[in-house]
Short mmCIF file of C-alpha atoms in Angstrom, two decimals:
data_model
loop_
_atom_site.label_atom_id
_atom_site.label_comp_id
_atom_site.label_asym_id
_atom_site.label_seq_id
_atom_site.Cartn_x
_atom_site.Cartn_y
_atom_site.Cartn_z
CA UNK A 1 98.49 23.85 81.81
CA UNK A 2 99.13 26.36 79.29
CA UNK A 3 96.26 26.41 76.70
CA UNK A 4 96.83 29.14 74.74
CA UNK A 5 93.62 29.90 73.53
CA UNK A 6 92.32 31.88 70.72
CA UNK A 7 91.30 35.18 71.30
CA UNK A 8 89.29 37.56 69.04
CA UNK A 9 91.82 38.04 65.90
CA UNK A 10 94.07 35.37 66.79
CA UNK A 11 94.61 32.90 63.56
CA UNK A 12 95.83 29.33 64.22
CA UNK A 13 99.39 30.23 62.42
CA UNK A 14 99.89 32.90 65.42
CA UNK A 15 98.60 30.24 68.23
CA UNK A 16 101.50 27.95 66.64
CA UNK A 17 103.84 29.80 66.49
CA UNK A 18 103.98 30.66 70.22
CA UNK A 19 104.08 27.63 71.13
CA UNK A 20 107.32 26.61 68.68
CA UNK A 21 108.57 29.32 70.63
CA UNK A 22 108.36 28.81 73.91
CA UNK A 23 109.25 25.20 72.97
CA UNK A 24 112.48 26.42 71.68
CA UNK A 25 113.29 28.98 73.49
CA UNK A 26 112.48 26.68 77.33
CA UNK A 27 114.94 24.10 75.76
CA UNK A 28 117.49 26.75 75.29
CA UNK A 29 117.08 28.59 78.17
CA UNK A 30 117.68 25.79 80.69
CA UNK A 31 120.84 24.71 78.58
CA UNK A 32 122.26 27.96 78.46
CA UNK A 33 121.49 29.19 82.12
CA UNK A 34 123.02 25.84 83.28
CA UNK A 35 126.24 27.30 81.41
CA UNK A 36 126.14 30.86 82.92
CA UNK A 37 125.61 28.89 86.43
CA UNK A 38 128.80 27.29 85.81
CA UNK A 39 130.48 30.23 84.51
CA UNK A 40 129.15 31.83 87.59
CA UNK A 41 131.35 29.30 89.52
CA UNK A 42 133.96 29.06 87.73
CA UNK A 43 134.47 32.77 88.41
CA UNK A 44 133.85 32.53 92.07
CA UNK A 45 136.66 29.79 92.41
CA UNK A 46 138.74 32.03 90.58
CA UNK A 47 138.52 34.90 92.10
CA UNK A 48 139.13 33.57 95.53
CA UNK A 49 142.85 33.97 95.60
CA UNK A 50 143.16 35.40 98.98
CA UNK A 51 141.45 32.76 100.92
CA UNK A 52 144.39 32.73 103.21
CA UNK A 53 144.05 36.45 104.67
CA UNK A 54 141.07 38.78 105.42
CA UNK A 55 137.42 38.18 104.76
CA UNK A 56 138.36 35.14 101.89
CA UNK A 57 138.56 32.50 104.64
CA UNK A 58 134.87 32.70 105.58
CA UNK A 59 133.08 33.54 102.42
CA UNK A 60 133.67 30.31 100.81
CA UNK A 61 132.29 26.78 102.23
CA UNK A 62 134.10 23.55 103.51
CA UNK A 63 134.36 22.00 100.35
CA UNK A 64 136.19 25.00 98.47
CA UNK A 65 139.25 26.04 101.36
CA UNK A 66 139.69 21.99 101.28
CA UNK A 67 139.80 22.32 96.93
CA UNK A 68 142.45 25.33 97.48
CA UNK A 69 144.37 24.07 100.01
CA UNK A 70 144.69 20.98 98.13
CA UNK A 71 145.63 22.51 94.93
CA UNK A 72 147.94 24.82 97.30
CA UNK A 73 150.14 21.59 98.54
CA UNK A 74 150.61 20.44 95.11
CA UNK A 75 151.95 22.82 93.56
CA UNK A 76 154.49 23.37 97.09
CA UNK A 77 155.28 19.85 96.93
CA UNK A 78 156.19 19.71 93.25
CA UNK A 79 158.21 22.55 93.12
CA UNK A 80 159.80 25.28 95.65
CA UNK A 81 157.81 27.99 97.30
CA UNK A 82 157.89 30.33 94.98
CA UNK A 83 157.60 28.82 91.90
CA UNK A 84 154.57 27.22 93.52
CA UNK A 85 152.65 30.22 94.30
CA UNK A 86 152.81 31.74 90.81
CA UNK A 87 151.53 28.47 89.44
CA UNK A 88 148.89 29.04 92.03
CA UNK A 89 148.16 32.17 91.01
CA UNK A 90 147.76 31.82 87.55
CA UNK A 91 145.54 28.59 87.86
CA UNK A 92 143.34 31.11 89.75
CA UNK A 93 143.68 33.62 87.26
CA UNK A 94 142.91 30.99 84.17
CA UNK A 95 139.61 29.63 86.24
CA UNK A 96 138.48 33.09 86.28
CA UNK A 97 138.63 33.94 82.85
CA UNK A 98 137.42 30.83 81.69
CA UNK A 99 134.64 31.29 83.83
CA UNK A 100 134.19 35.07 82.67
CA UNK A 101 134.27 34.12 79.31
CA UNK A 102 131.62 31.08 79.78
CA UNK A 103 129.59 34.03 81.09
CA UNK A 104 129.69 36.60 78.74
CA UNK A 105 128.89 33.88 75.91
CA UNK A 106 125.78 32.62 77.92
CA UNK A 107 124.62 36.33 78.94
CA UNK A 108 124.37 36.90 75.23
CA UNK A 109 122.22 33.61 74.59
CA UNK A 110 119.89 34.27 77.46
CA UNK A 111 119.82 37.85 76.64
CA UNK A 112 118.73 36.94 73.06
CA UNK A 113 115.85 34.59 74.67
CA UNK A 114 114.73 36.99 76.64
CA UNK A 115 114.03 39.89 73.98
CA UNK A 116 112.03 37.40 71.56
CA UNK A 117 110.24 35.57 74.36
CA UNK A 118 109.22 39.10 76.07
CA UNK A 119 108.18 40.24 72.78
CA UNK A 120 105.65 37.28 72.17
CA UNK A 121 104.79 37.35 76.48
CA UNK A 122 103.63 40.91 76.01
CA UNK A 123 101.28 40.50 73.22
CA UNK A 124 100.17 37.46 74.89
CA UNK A 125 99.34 39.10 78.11
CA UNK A 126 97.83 41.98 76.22
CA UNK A 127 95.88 39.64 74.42
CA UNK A 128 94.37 37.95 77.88
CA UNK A 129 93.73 41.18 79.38
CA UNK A 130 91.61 42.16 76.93
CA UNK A 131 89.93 38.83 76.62
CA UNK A 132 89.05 38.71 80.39
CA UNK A 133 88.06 42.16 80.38
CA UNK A 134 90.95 43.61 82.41
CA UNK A 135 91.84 46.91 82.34
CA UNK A 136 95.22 48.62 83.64
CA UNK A 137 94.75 52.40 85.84
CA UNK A 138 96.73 54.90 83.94
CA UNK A 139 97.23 56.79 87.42
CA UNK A 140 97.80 54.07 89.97
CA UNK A 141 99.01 50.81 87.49
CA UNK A 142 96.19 48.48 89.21
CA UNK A 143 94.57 46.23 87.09
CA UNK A 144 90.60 46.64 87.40
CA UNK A 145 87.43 45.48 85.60
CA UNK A 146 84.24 47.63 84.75
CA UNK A 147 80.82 47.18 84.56
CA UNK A 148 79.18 50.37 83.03
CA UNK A 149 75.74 48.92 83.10
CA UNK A 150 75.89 48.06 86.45
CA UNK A 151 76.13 51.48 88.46
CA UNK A 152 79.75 51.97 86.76
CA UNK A 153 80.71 49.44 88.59
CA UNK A 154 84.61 48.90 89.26
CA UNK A 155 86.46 45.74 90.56
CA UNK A 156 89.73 46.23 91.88
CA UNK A 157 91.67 43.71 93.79
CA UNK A 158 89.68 42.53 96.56
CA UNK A 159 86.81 45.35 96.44
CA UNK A 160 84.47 46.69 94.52
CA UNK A 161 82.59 50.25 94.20
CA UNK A 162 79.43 50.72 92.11
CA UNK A 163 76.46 53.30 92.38
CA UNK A 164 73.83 52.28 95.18
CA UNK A 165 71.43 54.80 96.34
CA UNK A 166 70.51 53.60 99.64
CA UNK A 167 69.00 56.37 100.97
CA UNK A 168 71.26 56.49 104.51
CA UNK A 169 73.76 58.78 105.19
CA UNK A 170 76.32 56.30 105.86
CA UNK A 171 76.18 53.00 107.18
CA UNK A 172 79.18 50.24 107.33
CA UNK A 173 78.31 46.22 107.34
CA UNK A 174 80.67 43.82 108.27
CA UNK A 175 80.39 40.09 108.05
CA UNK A 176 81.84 38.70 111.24
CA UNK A 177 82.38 35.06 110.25
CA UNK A 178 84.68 36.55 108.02
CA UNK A 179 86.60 38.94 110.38
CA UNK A 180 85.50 42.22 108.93
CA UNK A 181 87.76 45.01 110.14
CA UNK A 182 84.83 48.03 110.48
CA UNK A 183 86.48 51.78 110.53
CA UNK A 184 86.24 53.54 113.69
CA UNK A 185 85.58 56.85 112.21
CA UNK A 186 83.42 57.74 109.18
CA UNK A 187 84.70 59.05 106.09
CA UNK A 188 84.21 62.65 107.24
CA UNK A 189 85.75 61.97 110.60
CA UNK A 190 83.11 61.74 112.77
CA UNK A 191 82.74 58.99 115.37
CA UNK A 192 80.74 55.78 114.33
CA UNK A 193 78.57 53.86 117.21
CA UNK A 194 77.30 50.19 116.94
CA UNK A 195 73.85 49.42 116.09
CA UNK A 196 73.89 46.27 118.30
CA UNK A 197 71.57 47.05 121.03
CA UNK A 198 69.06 49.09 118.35
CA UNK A 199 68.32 45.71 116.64
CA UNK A 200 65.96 43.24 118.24
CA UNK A 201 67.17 40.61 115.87
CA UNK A 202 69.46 38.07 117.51
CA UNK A 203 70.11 36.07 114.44
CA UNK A 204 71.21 39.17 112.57
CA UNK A 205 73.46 40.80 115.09
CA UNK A 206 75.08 37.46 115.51
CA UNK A 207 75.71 37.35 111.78
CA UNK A 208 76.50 41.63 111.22
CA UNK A 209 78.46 44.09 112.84
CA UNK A 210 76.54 47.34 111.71
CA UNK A 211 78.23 50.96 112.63
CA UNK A 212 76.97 54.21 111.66
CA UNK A 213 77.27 58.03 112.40
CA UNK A 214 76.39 58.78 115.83
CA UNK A 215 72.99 60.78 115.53
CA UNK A 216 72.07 59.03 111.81
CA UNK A 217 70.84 55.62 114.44
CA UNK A 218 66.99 56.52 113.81
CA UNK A 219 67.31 57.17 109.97
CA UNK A 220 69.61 53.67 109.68
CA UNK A 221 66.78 52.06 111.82
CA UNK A 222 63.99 53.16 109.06
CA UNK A 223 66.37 51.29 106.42
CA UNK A 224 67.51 48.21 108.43
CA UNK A 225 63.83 47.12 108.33
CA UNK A 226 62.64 43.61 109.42
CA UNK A 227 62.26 42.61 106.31
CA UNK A 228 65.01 43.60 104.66
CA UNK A 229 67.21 42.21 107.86
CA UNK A 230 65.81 39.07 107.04
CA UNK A 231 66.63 39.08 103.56
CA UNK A 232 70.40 39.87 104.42
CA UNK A 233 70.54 36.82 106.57
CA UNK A 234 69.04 34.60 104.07
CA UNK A 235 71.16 35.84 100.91
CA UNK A 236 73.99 33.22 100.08
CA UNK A 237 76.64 35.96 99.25
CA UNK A 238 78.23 36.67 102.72
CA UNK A 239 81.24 33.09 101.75
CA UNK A 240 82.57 36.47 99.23
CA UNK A 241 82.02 39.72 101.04
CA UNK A 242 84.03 40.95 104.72
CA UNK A 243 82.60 44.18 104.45
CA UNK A 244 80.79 46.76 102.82
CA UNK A 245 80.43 50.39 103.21
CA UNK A 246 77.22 52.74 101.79
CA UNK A 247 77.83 56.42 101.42
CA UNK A 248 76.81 59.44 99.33
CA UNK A 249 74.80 57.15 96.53
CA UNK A 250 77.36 54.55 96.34
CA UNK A 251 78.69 51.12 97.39
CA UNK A 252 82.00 50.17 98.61
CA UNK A 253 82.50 46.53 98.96
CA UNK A 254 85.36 44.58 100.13
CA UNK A 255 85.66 40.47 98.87
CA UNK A 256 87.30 37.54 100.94
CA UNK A 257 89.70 37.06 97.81
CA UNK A 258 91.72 39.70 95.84
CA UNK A 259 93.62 39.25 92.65
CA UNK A 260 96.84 37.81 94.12
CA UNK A 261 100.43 39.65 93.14
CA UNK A 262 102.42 40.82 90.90
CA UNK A 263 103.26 38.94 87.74
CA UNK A 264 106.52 39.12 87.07
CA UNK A 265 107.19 38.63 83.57
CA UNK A 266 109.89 37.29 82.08
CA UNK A 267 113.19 36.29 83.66
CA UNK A 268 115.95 34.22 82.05
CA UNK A 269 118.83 34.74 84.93
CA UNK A 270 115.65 33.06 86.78
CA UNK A 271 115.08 28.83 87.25
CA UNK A 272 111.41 29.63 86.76
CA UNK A 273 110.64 28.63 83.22
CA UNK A 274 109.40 30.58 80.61
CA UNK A 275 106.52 28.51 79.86
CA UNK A 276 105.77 28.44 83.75
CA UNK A 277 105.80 32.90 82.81
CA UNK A 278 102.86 32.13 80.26
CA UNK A 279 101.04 30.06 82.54
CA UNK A 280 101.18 32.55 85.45
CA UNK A 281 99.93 35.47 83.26
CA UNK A 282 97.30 33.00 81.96
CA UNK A 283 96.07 31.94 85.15
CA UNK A 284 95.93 35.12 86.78
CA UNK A 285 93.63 36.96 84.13
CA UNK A 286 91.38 34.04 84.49
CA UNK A 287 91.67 34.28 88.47
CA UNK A 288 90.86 38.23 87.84
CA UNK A 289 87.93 37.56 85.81
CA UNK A 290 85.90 34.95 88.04
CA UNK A 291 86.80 37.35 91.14
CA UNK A 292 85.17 40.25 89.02
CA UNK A 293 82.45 38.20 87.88
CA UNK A 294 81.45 37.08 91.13
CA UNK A 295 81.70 40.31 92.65
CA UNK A 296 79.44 41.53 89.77
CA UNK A 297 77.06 38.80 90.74
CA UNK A 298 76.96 39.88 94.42
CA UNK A 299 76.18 43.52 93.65
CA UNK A 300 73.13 42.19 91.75
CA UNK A 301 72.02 40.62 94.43
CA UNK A 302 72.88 43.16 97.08
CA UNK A 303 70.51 45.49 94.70
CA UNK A 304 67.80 43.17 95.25
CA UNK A 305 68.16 42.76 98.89
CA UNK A 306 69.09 45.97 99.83
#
């Protein structure tokens, strides 16, 4: 449900007027797209004048070649052949225009709807971007939240990448109840070996799948102590994370959930309704925000464990 809420230097007068006008503007939209869908038709009847020869015969369905054919033995039975398919003809020909003309006039309309009610869904998407925190990439168009005070921490999508000095030289985790898909090369190319059969600890192997440089095993060893493996096994944060990856001072951590798609906007040729546009927007910047702030809850607690 659409709430519309205010945001810093919102006034009531603005939060009411968006609402008169997606009022107004959903009632008119599904009146006039119901007219440009019967333009639409209209047009399409029309137009099929040579249902007879070619590709006309099987474009249309059942219930149009019986309309034609029925109109077609009309007009041949109330007057001679010829006479008959010129009245054909320009029955056709009248349908289409009609139909033409129904469309232009409801293009306009919807056209008009969809300049004012963009107007008023970009400021309100603006608005709930900035409210949640949400930020757009300049150089990719991704939408991402930050957390300066927390290792510059960035939320993208479904992953997250912060400052973490953990003092290996690179060491991948992957949370196998939640099908963790671990690289099979580090980032500088070199092959990565399993860490299985270095740790004694049943319970944790069973719950990690650890891979690191081959040759870096001893200095991984020195970090995966006993203590901190059983810290990682009793922290309640692996339900959000498939997989993380520690390298040159910093964190890369991939979440169970991402943002979800694109939002589309507005789209009047569309039976998705404009208030239904608002509500998307609206729900996805609050999706985006819980995501970030529980992946900004599980770095906190991945500082304190690891």
């Amino acid at each position: 449900m659409l709430q519309i809420k205010k945001y810093e230097g919102a006034d009531k007068e603005m939060d009411e007027n968006l609402r008169m006008c997606i009022s107004t503007n959903e009632r008119d939209h599904k009146k006039f797209l119901q007219i440009y869908k019967t333009g639409t038709k209209l047009d399409k009847f029309g137009s099929d004048l040579l249902i007879f020869v070619g590709p006309g015969l099987e474009r249309i369905g059942r219930i149009e070649k019986i309309t034609h054919f029925f109109i077609l033995l009309i007009c041949i039975s109330a007057w001679n052949a010829k006479i008959s398919l010129f009245i054909y003809v320009m029955l056709h020909l009248l349908i289409m225009m009609a139909g033409r003309w129904i469309i232009r006039f409801s293009s306009g309309k919807l056209d008009a709807i969809q300049e004012e009610c963009t107007k008023h869904y970009d400021k309100f998407r603006y608005d709930m971007y900035r409210k949640n925190g949400i930020m757009q990439n300049s150089e990719n168009g991704r939408d991402e939240i930050c957390f300066e005070n927390s290792g510059n921490m960035k939320v993208v999508s479904g992953m997250f990448t912060a400052e973490f000095n953990s003092g290996v030289p690179e060491i991948y985790i992957g949370c196998r109840k939640n099908k963790c898909d671990l690289p099979l090369e580090s980032r500088s190319g070199k092959d990565l070996c399993s860490m299985r059969h270095n740790i004694a600890s049943v319970e944790f192997t069973d719950k990690f799948d650890i891979l690191v440089e081959e040759g870096t095993e001893l200095k991984c060893m020195k970090y995966l102590t006993p203590t901190r493996q059983l810290a990682m096994i009793q922290a309640h944060i692996w339900d959000d994370i498939r997989q993380m990856t520690f390298y040159n001072g910093r964190i890369v951590g991939y979440m169970t959930n991402g943002f979800g798609g694109y939002i589309p906007g507005i789209d009047v040729y569309n039976r998705k309704s404009i208030l239904k546009s608002f509500e998307d927007v609206e729900n996805y910047c609050q999706n985006v925000g819980r995501l970030a702030r529980s992946a900004h809850s599980t770095y906190l607690q991945l500082e304190k464990i690891m």
